[in-house]
Amino acid sequence: MNTRLAVATHILTFIATQGGQPATSELIASSVNTNPALVRRLLSQLAKAGLTTSQMGSGGGALLACPADQITLLDVYHAIDDNNAVFALHDQPNPQCPVGRVINTVLKGRIAAAEQAMQKQLSTTTIADMASGVAAENRKRA
Amino acid sequence: MNTRLAVATHILTFIATQGGQPATSELIASSVNTNPALVRRLLSQLAKAGLTTSQMGSGGGALLACPADQITLLDVYHAIDDNNAVFALHDQPNPQCPVGRVINTVLKGRIAAAEQAMQKQLSTTTIADMASGVAAENRKRA
DNA sequence: TATATCTGTAACAGAAATAGATACACATAT
DNA sequence: ATATGTGTATCTATTTCTGTTACAGATATA
């Protein structure tokens, strides 16, 4: 139960609202309410996944590497965690026991199905959806 | 990414294969390959959720509190964790920022949808399915 | 009744993950 | 040159998970 997906999505949504202007890690950090190093760490992972690019030096910052409507929350989910497993199988159940011997084989498929259902749902939301959702919510509150 | 769902499911599947005989925490622990106290801790949570009962004293052990085909992996998932959140929202984004002010409101619904999709999939598998899956896998290997 | 068995639960320690914070080399615009 | 800003390493505190020991209480059986 970590906040990395939430923060990474916040970061991308923030950049998407900047109209093509590079966003510094300090500016993003002030929106997220954390420190710039954490933002840069996440941006580094997003960049490796091809979701963002960074301009070094003065006047630099982070930009989206592709259109906001082509980045889904599933892309973000994959970017922030190599492992991407909600559930883990337990190590080395007893091979002498009829249940222990095969439980992980049986469980593996069921757990994978559950995680895939979640991932499929994540893929239905894009960063563009997030940005328009943010705009709509702000209008509602105005 | 913890193993509690896997171990709890293992425990229930193991009990389901015992043909109504109470299973001691030591016996279960030897199948899971962990120690009895951990098994008892999980059994305590399963009992609170109404999935198992325990017989104290000599000759005692754990039993299913309802038929195996009426216990789903979603029931197990709910039993082992009060919180049941795969993702967390980040605390206190900046209320001065148009994005930070509303991001959690927008994110909350998307994350909830993803978790619900996962839960719905978990609810399609019962402990009876697990037990028959284990039996089938053992036949395949024989 | 006495004893062995077994549960329920508390307490403690080690390992791993998460997040906050500081620091600094490197890149780049002006 | 200088200021700005990234990329990355390091350290720490906190939390979570798991393993382990310990012991009071319940119960079957001799």
mmCIF file of C-alpha atoms (C1' of nucleotides) in Angstrom:
data_model
loop_
_atom_site.group_PDB
_atom_site.id
_atom_site.type_symbol
_atom_site.label_atom_id
_atom_site.label_comp_id
_atom_site.label_asym_id
_atom_site.label_seq_id
_atom_site.Cartn_x
_atom_site.Cartn_y
_atom_site.Cartn_z
ATOM 1 C CA MET A 1 0.000 0.000 0.000
ATOM 2 C CA ASN A 2 2.329 2.692 -1.181
ATOM 3 C CA THR A 3 1.711 6.075 -2.721
ATOM 4 C CA ARG A 4 3.996 5.778 -5.712
ATOM 5 C CA LEU A 5 1.243 5.320 -8.298
ATOM 6 C CA ALA A 6 -0.625 8.281 -6.831
ATOM 7 C CA VAL A 7 2.446 10.521 -6.803
ATOM 8 C CA ALA A 8 3.587 9.478 -10.276
ATOM 9 C CA THR A 9 0.106 10.121 -11.654
ATOM 10 C CA HIS A 10 0.082 13.484 -9.906
ATOM 11 C CA ILE A 11 3.415 14.333 -11.489
ATOM 12 C CA LEU A 12 2.264 13.442 -15.005
ATOM 13 C CA THR A 13 -1.059 15.216 -14.581
ATOM 14 C CA PHE A 14 0.748 18.294 -13.338
ATOM 15 C CA ILE A 15 3.088 18.326 -16.335
ATOM 16 C CA ALA A 16 0.098 17.856 -18.644
ATOM 17 C CA THR A 17 -1.475 21.038 -17.287
ATOM 18 C CA GLN A 18 1.617 23.156 -17.936
ATOM 19 C CA GLY A 19 0.920 23.637 -21.638
ATOM 20 C CA GLY A 20 4.272 22.377 -22.892
ATOM 21 C CA GLN A 21 6.365 24.386 -20.444
ATOM 22 C CA PRO A 22 9.029 22.243 -18.714
ATOM 23 C CA ALA A 23 8.162 21.683 -15.061
ATOM 24 C CA THR A 24 10.986 21.724 -12.538
ATOM 25 C CA SER A 25 11.150 19.071 -9.848
ATOM 26 C CA GLU A 26 10.851 21.832 -7.271
ATOM 27 C CA LEU A 27 7.621 23.146 -8.774
ATOM 28 C CA ILE A 28 6.177 19.656 -9.013
ATOM 29 C CA ALA A 29 7.314 18.877 -5.471
ATOM 30 C CA SER A 30 5.466 21.925 -4.164
ATOM 31 C CA SER A 31 2.263 20.663 -5.775
ATOM 32 C CA VAL A 32 2.726 17.139 -4.436
ATOM 33 C CA ASN A 33 3.945 18.477 -1.097
ATOM 34 C CA THR A 34 7.099 16.446 -0.928
ATOM 35 C CA ASN A 35 10.745 17.104 -1.696
ATOM 36 C CA PRO A 36 12.320 17.524 -5.138
ATOM 37 C CA ALA A 37 14.602 14.507 -4.824
ATOM 38 C CA LEU A 38 11.643 12.160 -4.516
ATOM 39 C CA VAL A 39 10.084 13.741 -7.585
ATOM 40 C CA ARG A 40 13.299 13.335 -9.530
ATOM 41 C CA ARG A 41 13.545 9.714 -8.477
ATOM 42 C CA LEU A 42 10.086 9.010 -9.846
ATOM 43 C CA LEU A 43 10.720 11.089 -12.955
ATOM 44 C CA SER A 44 13.808 9.031 -13.571
ATOM 45 C CA GLN A 45 11.674 5.898 -13.655
ATOM 46 C CA LEU A 46 9.030 7.531 -15.839
ATOM 47 C CA ALA A 47 11.730 8.641 -18.258
ATOM 48 C CA LYS A 48 13.164 5.130 -18.462
ATOM 49 C CA ALA A 49 9.675 3.908 -19.373
ATOM 50 C CA GLY A 50 9.500 6.505 -22.135
ATOM 51 C CA LEU A 51 6.721 8.557 -20.561
ATOM 52 C CA THR A 52 8.683 11.730 -19.869
ATOM 53 C CA THR A 53 11.812 13.529 -20.973
ATOM 54 C CA SER A 54 13.903 16.000 -19.058
ATOM 55 C CA GLN A 55 15.752 19.086 -20.149
ATOM 56 C CA MET A 56 18.907 19.566 -18.140
ATOM 57 C CA GLY A 57 20.256 22.897 -17.045
ATOM 58 C CA SER A 58 18.804 26.300 -16.557
ATOM 59 C CA GLY A 59 15.249 26.696 -17.787
ATOM 60 C CA GLY A 60 14.954 22.932 -17.913
ATOM 61 C CA GLY A 61 12.510 20.545 -16.367
ATOM 62 C CA ALA A 62 10.277 17.634 -17.235
ATOM 63 C CA LEU A 63 7.985 17.205 -20.235
ATOM 64 C CA LEU A 64 5.683 14.447 -21.395
ATOM 65 C CA ALA A 65 7.366 12.251 -23.984
ATOM 66 C CA CYS A 66 4.070 11.478 -25.700
ATOM 67 C CA PRO A 67 0.542 12.911 -25.890
ATOM 68 C CA ALA A 68 -1.351 12.808 -22.591
ATOM 69 C CA ASP A 69 -4.151 10.771 -24.127
ATOM 70 C CA GLN A 70 -1.665 8.040 -24.962
ATOM 71 C CA ILE A 71 -0.401 7.517 -21.409
ATOM 72 C CA THR A 72 -2.606 5.264 -19.317
ATOM 73 C CA LEU A 73 -2.474 4.587 -15.596
ATOM 74 C CA LEU A 74 -1.368 1.071 -16.532
ATOM 75 C CA ASP A 75 1.698 2.570 -18.232
ATOM 76 C CA VAL A 76 2.405 4.473 -15.028
ATOM 77 C CA TYR A 77 1.888 1.346 -12.942
ATOM 78 C CA HIS A 78 4.389 -0.554 -15.041
ATOM 79 C CA ALA A 79 6.852 2.320 -15.004
ATOM 80 C CA ILE A 80 7.100 2.706 -11.247
ATOM 81 C CA ASP A 81 7.633 -0.915 -10.320
ATOM 82 C CA ASP A 82 9.627 -3.576 -12.115
ATOM 83 C CA ASN A 83 7.952 -6.253 -10.129
ATOM 84 C CA ASN A 84 4.300 -5.254 -10.321
ATOM 85 C CA ALA A 85 2.887 -7.878 -8.039
ATOM 86 C CA VAL A 86 0.129 -7.085 -5.594
ATOM 87 C CA PHE A 87 0.267 -10.547 -4.085
ATOM 88 C CA ALA A 88 3.210 -12.841 -3.572
ATOM 89 C CA LEU A 89 3.235 -16.595 -3.397
ATOM 90 C CA HIS A 90 4.810 -17.972 -0.241
ATOM 91 C CA ASP A 91 8.228 -19.517 -0.513
ATOM 92 C CA GLN A 92 8.769 -23.228 -0.373
ATOM 93 C CA PRO A 93 5.603 -24.862 0.862
ATOM 94 C CA ASN A 94 6.238 -28.441 1.935
ATOM 95 C CA PRO A 95 6.853 -30.668 -1.124
ATOM 96 C CA GLN A 96 6.047 -33.736 1.017
ATOM 97 C CA CYS A 97 2.468 -32.523 1.471
ATOM 98 C CA PRO A 98 -0.139 -33.073 -1.279
ATOM 99 C CA VAL A 99 -1.424 -29.548 -0.740
ATOM 100 C CA GLY A 100 1.943 -27.855 -0.241
ATOM 101 C CA ARG A 101 3.366 -29.556 -3.294
ATOM 102 C CA VAL A 102 0.974 -27.947 -5.776
ATOM 103 C CA ILE A 103 -0.698 -25.025 -4.033
ATOM 104 C CA ASN A 104 1.427 -22.400 -5.730
ATOM 105 C CA THR A 105 0.775 -23.823 -9.171
ATOM 106 C CA VAL A 106 -2.961 -23.552 -8.563
ATOM 107 C CA LEU A 107 -2.797 -20.184 -6.827
ATOM 108 C CA LYS A 108 -0.584 -18.584 -9.440
ATOM 109 C CA GLY A 109 -3.266 -18.550 -12.114
ATOM 110 C CA ARG A 110 -5.950 -17.189 -9.833
ATOM 111 C CA ILE A 111 -3.781 -14.396 -8.536
ATOM 112 C CA ALA A 112 -2.610 -13.512 -12.024
ATOM 113 C CA ALA A 113 -6.222 -13.273 -13.189
ATOM 114 C CA ALA A 114 -7.035 -10.876 -10.361
ATOM 115 C CA GLU A 115 -4.040 -8.685 -11.083
ATOM 116 C CA GLN A 116 -4.822 -8.648 -14.785
ATOM 117 C CA ALA A 117 -8.378 -7.520 -14.079
ATOM 118 C CA MET A 118 -6.959 -4.634 -12.096
ATOM 119 C CA GLN A 119 -4.462 -3.752 -14.806
ATOM 120 C CA LYS A 120 -7.154 -3.811 -17.478
ATOM 121 C CA GLN A 121 -9.172 -1.328 -15.470
ATOM 122 C CA LEU A 122 -6.126 0.898 -14.970
ATOM 123 C CA SER A 123 -5.611 0.986 -18.728
ATOM 124 C CA THR A 124 -8.978 2.691 -19.232
ATOM 125 C CA THR A 125 -7.806 5.968 -17.706
ATOM 126 C CA THR A 126 -5.315 8.262 -19.429
ATOM 127 C CA ILE A 127 -3.368 11.245 -18.155
ATOM 128 C CA ALA A 128 -5.571 13.348 -20.439
ATOM 129 C CA ASP A 129 -8.600 11.968 -18.568
ATOM 130 C CA MET A 130 -6.923 12.921 -15.309
ATOM 131 C CA ALA A 131 -6.212 16.450 -16.537
ATOM 132 C CA SER A 132 -9.785 16.981 -17.727
ATOM 133 C CA GLY A 133 -11.060 15.465 -14.496
ATOM 134 C CA VAL A 134 -8.969 17.945 -12.534
ATOM 135 C CA ALA A 135 -10.286 20.831 -14.646
ATOM 136 C CA ALA A 136 -13.876 19.654 -14.195
ATOM 137 C CA GLU A 137 -13.479 19.325 -10.445
ATOM 138 C CA ASN A 138 -12.029 22.815 -10.222
ATOM 139 C CA ARG A 139 -14.942 24.242 -12.216
ATOM 140 C CA LYS A 140 -17.342 22.458 -9.906
ATOM 141 C CA ARG A 141 -15.721 24.064 -6.878
ATOM 142 C CA ALA A 142 -15.494 27.557 -8.353
ATOM 143 C CA MET B 1 3.376 -7.497 -1.888
ATOM 144 C CA ASN B 2 2.942 -9.803 1.029
ATOM 145 C CA THR B 3 2.182 -13.483 1.190
ATOM 146 C CA ARG B 4 -0.760 -13.337 3.576
ATOM 147 C CA LEU B 5 -3.435 -14.044 0.970
ATOM 148 C CA ALA B 6 -1.401 -16.970 -0.347
ATOM 149 C CA VAL B 7 -0.802 -18.426 3.112
ATOM 150 C CA ALA B 8 -4.389 -17.900 4.260
ATOM 151 C CA THR B 9 -5.672 -19.578 1.105
ATOM 152 C CA HIS B 10 -3.218 -22.412 1.653
ATOM 153 C CA ILE B 11 -4.508 -22.846 5.204
ATOM 154 C CA LEU B 12 -8.142 -22.974 4.130
ATOM 155 C CA THR B 13 -7.430 -25.302 1.238
ATOM 156 C CA PHE B 14 -5.486 -27.570 3.553
ATOM 157 C CA ILE B 15 -8.355 -27.727 6.059
ATOM 158 C CA ALA B 16 -10.769 -28.411 3.204
ATOM 159 C CA THR B 17 -8.784 -31.505 2.238
ATOM 160 C CA GLN B 18 -8.882 -32.990 5.741
ATOM 161 C CA GLY B 19 -12.396 -34.375 5.421
ATOM 162 C CA GLY B 20 -13.806 -32.730 8.523
ATOM 163 C CA GLN B 21 -10.921 -33.660 10.806
ATOM 164 C CA PRO B 22 -9.669 -30.669 12.834
ATOM 165 C CA ALA B 23 -6.245 -29.538 11.620
ATOM 166 C CA THR B 24 -3.715 -28.416 14.215
ATOM 167 C CA SER B 25 -1.686 -25.302 13.638
ATOM 168 C CA GLU B 26 1.435 -27.431 13.751
ATOM 169 C CA LEU B 27 0.190 -29.724 10.989
ATOM 170 C CA ILE B 28 -0.835 -26.765 8.855
ATOM 171 C CA ALA B 29 2.461 -25.041 9.549
ATOM 172 C CA SER B 30 4.371 -28.056 8.283
ATOM 173 C CA SER B 31 2.440 -27.912 5.013
ATOM 174 C CA VAL B 32 2.975 -24.169 4.631
ATOM 175 C CA ASN B 33 6.547 -24.481 5.851
ATOM 176 C CA THR B 34 6.334 -21.788 8.501
ATOM 177 C CA ASN B 35 5.797 -21.826 12.249
ATOM 178 C CA PRO B 36 2.592 -22.581 14.138
ATOM 179 C CA ALA B 37 2.253 -19.141 15.709
ATOM 180 C CA LEU B 38 1.983 -17.478 12.309
ATOM 181 C CA VAL B 39 -0.692 -19.969 11.302
ATOM 182 C CA ARG B 40 -2.610 -19.308 14.486
ATOM 183 C CA ARG B 41 -2.393 -15.573 13.910
ATOM 184 C CA LEU B 42 -3.938 -15.945 10.465
ATOM 185 C CA LEU B 43 -6.495 -18.447 11.748
ATOM 186 C CA SER B 44 -7.484 -15.929 14.370
ATOM 187 C CA GLN B 45 -8.291 -13.430 11.623
ATOM 188 C CA LEU B 46 -10.118 -16.027 9.552
ATOM 189 C CA ALA B 47 -12.180 -17.005 12.585
ATOM 190 C CA LYS B 48 -13.116 -13.384 13.256
ATOM 191 C CA ALA B 49 -14.341 -13.178 9.674
ATOM 192 C CA GLY B 50 -16.470 -16.275 10.233
ATOM 193 C CA LEU B 51 -14.550 -18.500 7.844
ATOM 194 C CA THR B 52 -13.131 -20.956 10.381
ATOM 195 C CA THR B 53 -13.739 -22.211 13.884
ATOM 196 C CA SER B 54 -11.284 -23.730 16.309
ATOM 197 C CA GLN B 55 -11.621 -26.509 18.830
ATOM 198 C CA MET B 56 -9.492 -25.833 21.861
ATOM 199 C CA GLY B 57 -7.651 -28.467 23.807
ATOM 200 C CA SER B 58 -6.395 -31.907 23.095
ATOM 201 C CA GLY B 59 -7.581 -33.359 19.799
ATOM 202 C CA GLY B 60 -8.589 -29.871 18.716
ATOM 203 C CA GLY B 61 -7.676 -27.803 15.700
ATOM 204 C CA ALA B 62 -9.216 -25.688 12.979
ATOM 205 C CA LEU B 63 -12.297 -26.410 10.879
ATOM 206 C CA LEU B 64 -14.077 -24.528 8.134
ATOM 207 C CA ALA B 65 -17.041 -22.611 9.502
ATOM 208 C CA CYS B 66 -18.971 -22.944 6.247
ATOM 209 C CA PRO B 67 -18.915 -25.106 3.109
ATOM 210 C CA ALA B 68 -15.774 -24.738 1.011
ATOM 211 C CA ASP B 69 -17.785 -23.726 -2.038
ATOM 212 C CA GLN B 70 -19.144 -20.760 -0.128
ATOM 213 C CA ILE B 71 -15.772 -19.243 0.752
ATOM 214 C CA THR B 72 -14.271 -17.125 -2.027
ATOM 215 C CA LEU B 73 -10.786 -15.676 -2.299
ATOM 216 C CA LEU B 74 -12.452 -12.284 -1.888
ATOM 217 C CA ASP B 75 -13.707 -13.381 1.535
ATOM 218 C CA VAL B 76 -10.153 -14.390 2.399
ATOM 219 C CA TYR B 77 -8.807 -11.091 1.080
ATOM 220 C CA HIS B 78 -11.218 -9.155 3.275
ATOM 221 C CA ALA B 79 -10.490 -11.350 6.269
ATOM 222 C CA ILE B 80 -6.739 -10.874 6.334
ATOM 223 C CA ASP B 81 -6.627 -7.113 6.020
ATOM 224 C CA ASP B 82 -8.920 -4.511 7.540
ATOM 225 C CA ASN B 83 -7.599 -1.931 5.194
ATOM 226 C CA ASN B 84 -7.625 -3.714 1.865
ATOM 227 C CA ALA B 85 -6.024 -1.047 -0.236
ATOM 228 C CA VAL B 86 -3.521 -1.879 -2.938
ATOM 229 C CA PHE B 87 -2.819 1.757 -3.612
ATOM 230 C CA ALA B 88 -2.766 4.698 -1.253
ATOM 231 C CA LEU B 89 -3.421 8.322 -2.017
ATOM 232 C CA HIS B 90 -0.624 10.649 -0.989
ATOM 233 C CA ASP B 91 -1.174 12.809 2.037
ATOM 234 C CA GLN B 92 -1.831 16.487 1.782
ATOM 235 C CA PRO B 93 -1.056 17.608 -1.753
ATOM 236 C CA ASN B 94 -0.762 21.376 -1.978
ATOM 237 C CA PRO B 95 -4.216 22.986 -1.629
ATOM 238 C CA GLN B 96 -2.831 26.176 -3.208
ATOM 239 C CA CYS B 97 -2.216 24.334 -6.489
ATOM 240 C CA PRO B 98 -5.057 23.706 -8.938
ATOM 241 C CA VAL B 99 -3.794 20.179 -9.483
ATOM 242 C CA GLY B 100 -2.867 19.398 -5.893
ATOM 243 C CA ARG B 101 -6.177 20.712 -4.634
ATOM 244 C CA VAL B 102 -8.298 18.142 -6.459
ATOM 245 C CA ILE B 103 -5.994 15.340 -7.599
ATOM 246 C CA ASN B 104 -7.031 12.961 -4.847
ATOM 247 C CA THR B 105 -10.698 13.456 -5.535
ATOM 248 C CA VAL B 106 -10.144 12.503 -9.158
ATOM 249 C CA LEU B 107 -7.696 9.686 -8.421
ATOM 250 C CA LYS B 108 -9.816 8.104 -5.738
ATOM 251 C CA GLY B 109 -12.496 6.939 -8.145
ATOM 252 C CA ARG B 110 -10.040 5.533 -10.660
ATOM 253 C CA ILE B 111 -8.097 3.614 -8.041
ATOM 254 C CA ALA B 112 -11.277 2.292 -6.459
ATOM 255 C CA ALA B 113 -12.452 1.036 -9.857
ATOM 256 C CA ALA B 114 -9.183 -0.835 -10.353
ATOM 257 C CA GLU B 115 -9.330 -2.424 -6.927
ATOM 258 C CA GLN B 116 -12.953 -3.403 -7.417
ATOM 259 C CA ALA B 117 -12.106 -5.108 -10.689
ATOM 260 C CA MET B 118 -9.507 -7.138 -8.860
ATOM 261 C CA GLN B 119 -11.887 -8.003 -6.043
ATOM 262 C CA LYS B 120 -14.574 -9.086 -8.478
ATOM 263 C CA GLN B 121 -12.132 -11.481 -10.078
ATOM 264 C CA LEU B 122 -11.077 -12.837 -6.681
ATOM 265 C CA SER B 123 -14.704 -13.584 -5.890
ATOM 266 C CA THR B 124 -14.913 -16.051 -8.780
ATOM 267 C CA THR B 125 -12.674 -18.605 -7.064
ATOM 268 C CA THR B 126 -13.792 -20.607 -4.016
ATOM 269 C CA ILE B 127 -11.850 -22.776 -1.595
ATOM 270 C CA ALA B 128 -13.670 -25.738 -3.148
ATOM 271 C CA ASP B 129 -12.206 -24.674 -6.512
ATOM 272 C CA MET B 130 -8.784 -24.548 -4.911
ATOM 273 C CA ALA B 131 -9.191 -28.014 -3.394
ATOM 274 C CA SER B 132 -10.308 -29.543 -6.669
ATOM 275 C CA GLY B 133 -7.522 -27.687 -8.472
ATOM 276 C CA VAL B 134 -5.011 -29.196 -6.059
ATOM 277 C CA ALA B 135 -6.462 -32.673 -6.587
ATOM 278 C CA ALA B 136 -6.377 -32.252 -10.355
ATOM 279 C CA GLU B 137 -2.779 -31.056 -10.304
ATOM 280 C CA ASN B 138 -1.754 -34.028 -8.176
ATOM 281 C CA ARG B 139 -3.458 -36.431 -10.590
ATOM 282 C CA LYS B 140 -1.655 -34.755 -13.463
ATOM 283 C CA ARG B 141 1.689 -35.303 -11.756
ATOM 284 C CA ALA B 142 1.018 -38.866 -10.721
ATOM 285 C "C1'" DT C 1 -8.177 -35.006 39.369
ATOM 286 C "C1'" DA C 2 -3.882 -34.840 36.912
ATOM 287 C "C1'" DT C 3 -1.715 -34.617 32.520
ATOM 288 C "C1'" DA C 4 -0.901 -33.964 27.833
ATOM 289 C "C1'" DT C 5 -2.444 -31.413 23.921
ATOM 290 C "C1'" DC C 6 -3.653 -27.409 21.560
ATOM 291 C "C1'" DT C 7 -5.393 -22.563 20.965
ATOM 292 C "C1'" DG C 8 -5.088 -17.459 21.542
ATOM 293 C "C1'" DT C 9 -2.260 -13.758 22.150
ATOM 294 C "C1'" DA C 10 1.544 -10.929 23.622
ATOM 295 C "C1'" DA C 11 6.271 -9.520 23.065
ATOM 296 C "C1'" DC C 12 10.534 -9.059 20.716
ATOM 297 C "C1'" DA C 13 13.916 -9.134 16.864
ATOM 298 C "C1'" DG C 14 15.519 -9.047 12.094
ATOM 299 C "C1'" DA C 15 14.662 -7.880 7.260
ATOM 300 C "C1'" DA C 16 12.715 -5.209 3.686
ATOM 301 C "C1'" DA C 17 10.173 -1.381 1.751
ATOM 302 C "C1'" DT C 18 8.906 3.471 1.830
ATOM 303 C "C1'" DA C 19 9.655 8.177 2.209
ATOM 304 C "C1'" DG C 20 12.156 12.331 3.811
ATOM 305 C "C1'" DA C 21 16.416 14.817 3.602
ATOM 306 C "C1'" DT C 22 21.083 16.320 2.208
ATOM 307 C "C1'" DA C 23 24.780 16.500 -0.934
ATOM 308 C "C1'" DC C 24 27.234 16.920 -5.134
ATOM 309 C "C1'" DA C 25 28.847 16.078 -9.941
ATOM 310 C "C1'" DC C 26 27.183 17.194 -14.491
ATOM 311 C "C1'" DA C 27 24.536 19.721 -18.081
ATOM 312 C "C1'" DT C 28 22.847 24.023 -20.103
ATOM 313 C "C1'" DA C 29 20.855 28.759 -20.834
ATOM 314 C "C1'" DT C 30 22.101 33.482 -20.347
ATOM 315 C "C1'" DA D 1 31.430 32.553 -15.608
ATOM 316 C "C1'" DT D 2 27.281 31.980 -13.183
ATOM 317 C "C1'" DA D 3 22.905 30.535 -11.966
ATOM 318 C "C1'" DT D 4 19.649 26.981 -12.629
ATOM 319 C "C1'" DG D 5 18.215 22.421 -12.580
ATOM 320 C "C1'" DT D 6 18.818 17.220 -13.344
ATOM 321 C "C1'" DG D 7 20.560 12.545 -11.964
ATOM 322 C "C1'" DT D 8 22.041 9.865 -8.401
ATOM 323 C "C1'" DA D 9 24.122 8.339 -4.092
ATOM 324 C "C1'" DT D 10 23.743 8.120 0.823
ATOM 325 C "C1'" DC D 11 21.774 8.284 5.348
ATOM 326 C "C1'" DT D 12 17.946 8.035 8.497
ATOM 327 C "C1'" DA D 13 13.325 7.217 10.496
ATOM 328 C "C1'" DT D 14 9.163 4.749 10.126
ATOM 329 C "C1'" DT D 15 6.371 1.079 9.029
ATOM 330 C "C1'" DT D 16 5.251 -3.594 7.666
ATOM 331 C "C1'" DC D 17 6.064 -8.400 7.456
ATOM 332 C "C1'" DT D 18 7.758 -12.553 9.176
ATOM 333 C "C1'" DG D 19 9.971 -15.663 12.466
ATOM 334 C "C1'" DT D 20 10.390 -16.971 17.154
ATOM 335 C "C1'" DT D 21 9.594 -17.668 22.020
ATOM 336 C "C1'" DA D 22 6.625 -17.718 25.810
ATOM 337 C "C1'" DC D 23 2.674 -18.526 28.523
ATOM 338 C "C1'" DA D 24 -2.200 -18.452 30.180
ATOM 339 C "C1'" DG D 25 -6.432 -20.823 29.266
ATOM 340 C "C1'" DA D 26 -9.341 -24.617 27.312
ATOM 341 C "C1'" DT D 27 -10.311 -29.538 26.706
ATOM 342 C "C1'" DA D 28 -9.915 -34.626 25.962
ATOM 343 C "C1'" DT D 29 -8.341 -38.606 28.236
ATOM 344 C "C1'" DA D 30 -6.337 -41.659 31.553
#
